[in-house]
Coordinates of C-alpha atoms in Angstrom, one line a residue:
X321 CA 172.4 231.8 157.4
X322 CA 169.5 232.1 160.3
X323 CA 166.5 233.0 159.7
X324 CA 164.7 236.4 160.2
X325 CA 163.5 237.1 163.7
X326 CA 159.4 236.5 164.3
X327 CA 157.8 239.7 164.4
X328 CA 156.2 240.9 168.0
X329 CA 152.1 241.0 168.1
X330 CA 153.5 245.0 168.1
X331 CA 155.0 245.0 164.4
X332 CA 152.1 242.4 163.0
X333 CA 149.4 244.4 164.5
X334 CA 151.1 247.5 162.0
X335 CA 151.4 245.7 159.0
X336 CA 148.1 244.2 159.1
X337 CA 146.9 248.2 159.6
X338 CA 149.1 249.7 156.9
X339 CA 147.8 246.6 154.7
X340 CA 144.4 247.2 155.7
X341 CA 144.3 251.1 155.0
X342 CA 146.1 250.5 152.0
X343 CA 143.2 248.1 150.0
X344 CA 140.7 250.6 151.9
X345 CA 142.3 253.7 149.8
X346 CA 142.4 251.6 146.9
X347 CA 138.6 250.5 147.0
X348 CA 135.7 252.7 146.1
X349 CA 134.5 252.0 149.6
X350 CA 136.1 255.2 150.7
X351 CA 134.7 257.1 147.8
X352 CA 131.1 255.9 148.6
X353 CA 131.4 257.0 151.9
X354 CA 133.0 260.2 152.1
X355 CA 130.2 260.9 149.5
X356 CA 127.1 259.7 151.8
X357 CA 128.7 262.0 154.8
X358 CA 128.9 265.0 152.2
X359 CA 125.4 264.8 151.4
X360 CA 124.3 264.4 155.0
X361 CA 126.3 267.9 155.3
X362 CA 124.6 269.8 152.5
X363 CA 121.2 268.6 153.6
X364 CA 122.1 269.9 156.8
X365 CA 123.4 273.1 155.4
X366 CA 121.3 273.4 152.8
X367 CA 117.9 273.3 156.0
X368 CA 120.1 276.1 157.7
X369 CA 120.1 278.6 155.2
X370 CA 118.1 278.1 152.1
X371 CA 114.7 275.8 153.0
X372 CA 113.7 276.3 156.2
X373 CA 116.2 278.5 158.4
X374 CA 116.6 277.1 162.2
X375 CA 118.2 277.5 165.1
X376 CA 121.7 276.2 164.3
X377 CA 121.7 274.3 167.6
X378 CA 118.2 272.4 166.4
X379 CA 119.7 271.8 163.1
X380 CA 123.1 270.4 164.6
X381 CA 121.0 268.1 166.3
X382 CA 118.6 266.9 164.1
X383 CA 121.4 266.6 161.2
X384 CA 123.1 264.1 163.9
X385 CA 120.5 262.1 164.8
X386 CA 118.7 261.5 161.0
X387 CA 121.7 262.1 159.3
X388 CA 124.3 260.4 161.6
X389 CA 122.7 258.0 164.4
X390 CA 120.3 256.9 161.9
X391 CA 122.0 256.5 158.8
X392 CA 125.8 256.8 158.6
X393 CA 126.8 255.2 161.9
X394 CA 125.2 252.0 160.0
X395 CA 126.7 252.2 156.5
X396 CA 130.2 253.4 157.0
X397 CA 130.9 250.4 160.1
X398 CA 129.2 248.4 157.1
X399 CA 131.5 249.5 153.8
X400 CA 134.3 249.3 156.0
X401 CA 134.2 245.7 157.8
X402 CA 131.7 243.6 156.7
X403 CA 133.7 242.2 153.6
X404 CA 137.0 243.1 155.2
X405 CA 137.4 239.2 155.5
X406 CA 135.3 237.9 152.8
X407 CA 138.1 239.9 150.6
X408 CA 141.1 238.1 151.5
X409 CA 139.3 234.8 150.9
X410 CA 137.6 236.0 147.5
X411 CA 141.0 237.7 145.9
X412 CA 143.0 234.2 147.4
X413 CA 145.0 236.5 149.5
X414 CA 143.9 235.3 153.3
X415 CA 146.3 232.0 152.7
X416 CA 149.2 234.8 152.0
X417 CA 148.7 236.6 155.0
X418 CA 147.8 233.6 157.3
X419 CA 151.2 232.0 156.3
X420 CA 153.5 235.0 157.0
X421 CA 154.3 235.2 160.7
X422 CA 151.5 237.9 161.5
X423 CA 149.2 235.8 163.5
X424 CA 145.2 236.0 162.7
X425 CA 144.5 237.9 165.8
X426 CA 146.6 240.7 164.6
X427 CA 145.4 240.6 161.0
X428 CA 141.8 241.2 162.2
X429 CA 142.9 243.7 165.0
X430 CA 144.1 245.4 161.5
X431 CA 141.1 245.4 159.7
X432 CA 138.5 246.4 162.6
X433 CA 140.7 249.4 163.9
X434 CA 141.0 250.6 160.1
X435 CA 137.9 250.0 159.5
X436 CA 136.7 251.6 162.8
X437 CA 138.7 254.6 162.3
X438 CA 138.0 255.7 159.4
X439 CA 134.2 255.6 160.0
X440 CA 135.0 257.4 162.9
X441 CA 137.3 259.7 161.0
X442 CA 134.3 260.5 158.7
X443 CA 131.6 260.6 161.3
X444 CA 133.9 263.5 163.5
X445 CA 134.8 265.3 160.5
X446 CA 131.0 265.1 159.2
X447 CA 129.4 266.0 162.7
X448 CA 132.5 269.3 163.0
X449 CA 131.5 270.6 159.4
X450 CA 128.1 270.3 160.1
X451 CA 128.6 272.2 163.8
X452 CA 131.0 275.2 162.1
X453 CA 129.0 275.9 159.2
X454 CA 125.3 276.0 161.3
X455 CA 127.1 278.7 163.4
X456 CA 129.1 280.3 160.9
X457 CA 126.8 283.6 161.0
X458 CA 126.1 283.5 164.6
X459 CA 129.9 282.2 165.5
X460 CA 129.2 283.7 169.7
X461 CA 127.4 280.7 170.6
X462 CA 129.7 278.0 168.2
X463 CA 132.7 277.7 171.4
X464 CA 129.4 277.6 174.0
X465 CA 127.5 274.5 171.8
X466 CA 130.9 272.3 171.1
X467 CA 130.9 270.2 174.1
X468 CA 127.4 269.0 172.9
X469 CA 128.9 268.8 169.6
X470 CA 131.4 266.5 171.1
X471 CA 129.0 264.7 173.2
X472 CA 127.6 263.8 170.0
X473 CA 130.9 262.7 168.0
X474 CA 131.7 260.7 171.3
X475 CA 128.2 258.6 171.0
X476 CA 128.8 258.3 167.2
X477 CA 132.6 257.0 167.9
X478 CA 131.6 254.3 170.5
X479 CA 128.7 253.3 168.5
X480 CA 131.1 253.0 165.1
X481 CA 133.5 250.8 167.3
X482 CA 130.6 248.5 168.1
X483 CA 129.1 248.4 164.7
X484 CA 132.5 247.3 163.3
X485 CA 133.5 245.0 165.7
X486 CA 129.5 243.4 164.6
X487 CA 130.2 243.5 160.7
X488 CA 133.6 241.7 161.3
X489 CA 132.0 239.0 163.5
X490 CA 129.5 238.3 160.8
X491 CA 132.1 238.5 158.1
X492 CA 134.5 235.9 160.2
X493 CA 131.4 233.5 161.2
X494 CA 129.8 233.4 157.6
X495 CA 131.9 234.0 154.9
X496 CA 129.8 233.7 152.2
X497 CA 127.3 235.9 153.6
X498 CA 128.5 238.1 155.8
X499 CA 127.1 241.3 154.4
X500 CA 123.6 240.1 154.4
X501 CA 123.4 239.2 158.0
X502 CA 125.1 242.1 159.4
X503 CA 122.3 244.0 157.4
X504 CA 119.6 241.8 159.4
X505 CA 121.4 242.4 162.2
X506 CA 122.0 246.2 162.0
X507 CA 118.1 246.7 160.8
X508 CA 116.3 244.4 163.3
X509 CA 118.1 244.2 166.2
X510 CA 119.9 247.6 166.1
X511 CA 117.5 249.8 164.5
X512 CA 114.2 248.2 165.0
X513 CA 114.5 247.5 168.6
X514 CA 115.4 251.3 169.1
X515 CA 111.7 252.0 168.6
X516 CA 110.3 249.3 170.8
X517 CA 108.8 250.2 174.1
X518 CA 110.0 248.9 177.4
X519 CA 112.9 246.3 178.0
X520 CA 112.9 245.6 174.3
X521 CA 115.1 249.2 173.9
X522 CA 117.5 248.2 176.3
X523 CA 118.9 245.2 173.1
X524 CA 120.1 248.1 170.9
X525 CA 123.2 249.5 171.1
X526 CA 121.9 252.6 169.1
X527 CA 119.3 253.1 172.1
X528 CA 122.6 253.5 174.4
X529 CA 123.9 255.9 171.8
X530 CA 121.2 258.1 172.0
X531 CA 120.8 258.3 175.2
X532 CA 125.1 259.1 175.6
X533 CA 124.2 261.4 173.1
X534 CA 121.6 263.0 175.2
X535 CA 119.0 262.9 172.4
X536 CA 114.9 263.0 173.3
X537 CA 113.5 259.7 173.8
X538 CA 110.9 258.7 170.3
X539 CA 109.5 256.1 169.3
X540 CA 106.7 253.7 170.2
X541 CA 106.7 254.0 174.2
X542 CA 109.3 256.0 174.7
X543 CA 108.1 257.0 178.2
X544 CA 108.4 253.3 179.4
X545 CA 111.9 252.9 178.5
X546 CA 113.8 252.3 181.8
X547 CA 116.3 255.5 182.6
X548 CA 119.9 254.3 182.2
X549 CA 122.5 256.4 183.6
X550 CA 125.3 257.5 180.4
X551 CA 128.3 255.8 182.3
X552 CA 126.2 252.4 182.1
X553 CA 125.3 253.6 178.3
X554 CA 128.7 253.4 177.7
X555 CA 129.9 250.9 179.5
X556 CA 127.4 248.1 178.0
X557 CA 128.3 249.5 174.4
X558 CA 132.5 249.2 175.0
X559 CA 131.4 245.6 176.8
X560 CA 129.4 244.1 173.9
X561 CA 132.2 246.0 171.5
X562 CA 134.6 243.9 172.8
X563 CA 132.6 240.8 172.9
X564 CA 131.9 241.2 169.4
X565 CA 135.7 241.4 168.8
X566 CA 136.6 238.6 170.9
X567 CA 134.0 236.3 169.3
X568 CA 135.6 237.0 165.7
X569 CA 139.0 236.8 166.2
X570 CA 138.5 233.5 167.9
X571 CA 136.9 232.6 164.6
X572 CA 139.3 233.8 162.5
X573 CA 142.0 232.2 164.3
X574 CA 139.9 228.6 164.7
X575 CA 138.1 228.4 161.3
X576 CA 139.1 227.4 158.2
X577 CA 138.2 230.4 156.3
X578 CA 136.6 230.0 152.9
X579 CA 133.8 229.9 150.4
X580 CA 131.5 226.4 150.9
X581 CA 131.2 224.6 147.7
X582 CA 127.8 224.5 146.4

């Protein structure tokens, strides 16, 4: 009796996601953040109507950048990917998977791109609620403001993609903790530098969001920051995306993942 065909990269690549989207809806991770995104929304609506009422267009925007560029676009990447490896190796299920003819590269294709996706799933659906419900009593200008509102979702989706492919490659690179320096990373590198003057901008990949986003320059010497064109803002984040991803699945696929021994 011969044995069973090897899968193509094709039919590993959609186990690995259907695996990967199936511990995701298990987890509270999905809870936590579908939660965080909610109250982002009611904050948002809750400024439009009851505090202090705004122009929806101001409020769309400012719920983006606060709620979104600043806050969201770091945690969801974060729930999503950072432990996505550190899992398999803590519940003893990595050998499993590593030993069925998936291949590494596809098992960690899996977990970015369901990790990615649903962040961006969340960060969309956030960013359209948000958008309907700020023009729900003036709907004449809602068709008029979408493509900013898409603008907007577009920045956020990029920015998810790199943020996941970061979390993954800290996960893959240091097991045991993973989480810890992708928070270093995401809150020096990625959000401090985004309020430094001068070159120092140009190191954050949230910097290139806002500015795809076509937000106002803030921060400590704003007006110094070189003007980068928002084809280049998205071409260096997809570039240092794919670097990222690159980098870990080389690990993944080179390392022999586990906890060290103390």
């Amino acid at each position: 009796m011969s044995a069973p065909p090897v899968p193509d990269f094709a039919s590993a690549l959609a186990a690995s996601l259907r695996l990967s989207w199936k511990r995701l809806l298990r987890g509270r991770k999905v809870r936590l953040g579908a939660a965080a995104v909610v109250l982002v929304v009611v904050a948002a609506v809750a400024v439009r109507y009851l505090l202090e009422p705004e122009e929806p267009e101001r409020v769309v925007e400012a719920a983006v950048r606060v709620g979104f560029l600043n806050m969201l676009v770091f945690l969801l990447p974060f729930l999503f990917t950072a432990g996505a490896i550190a899992e398999e190796v803590e519940n003893r299920t990595l050998p499993y998977l590593t030993l069925r003819p998936a291949g590494r590269i596809a098992i960690t294709l899996g977990k970015f791109f369901t990790g990615a996706g649903l962040s961006i799933l969340l960060l969309a659906g956030g960013v359209l609620v948000i958008h309907v419900a700020s023009f729900a009593t003036d709907p004449t200008p809602m068709i008029d403001e979408l493509p900013d509102t898409l603008r907007m979702i577009g920045a956020l989706s990029l920015l998810a993609l790199c943020y996941s492919a970061l979390c993954l490659l800290w996960g893959s690179l240091v097991v045991e903790a993973g989480g810890l320096l992708a928070t270093l990373h995401l809150a020096v590198i990625e959000y401090g530098f985004s309020w430094l003057p001068g070159l120092a901008r140009l190191v954050s990949m949230n910097h290139f969001a806002s500015e795809l986003a076509g937000f106002e320059r803030s921060g400590w010497g704003a007006e110094s920051v070189p003007d980068v064109d928002t084809w280049i803002c998205a071409t260096v984040i997809a570039v240092v995306t794919l670097l990222y991803l690159a980098v870990a699945s080389v690990v993944v696929r080179t390392s022999e993942l586990g906890f060290g021994k103390a």
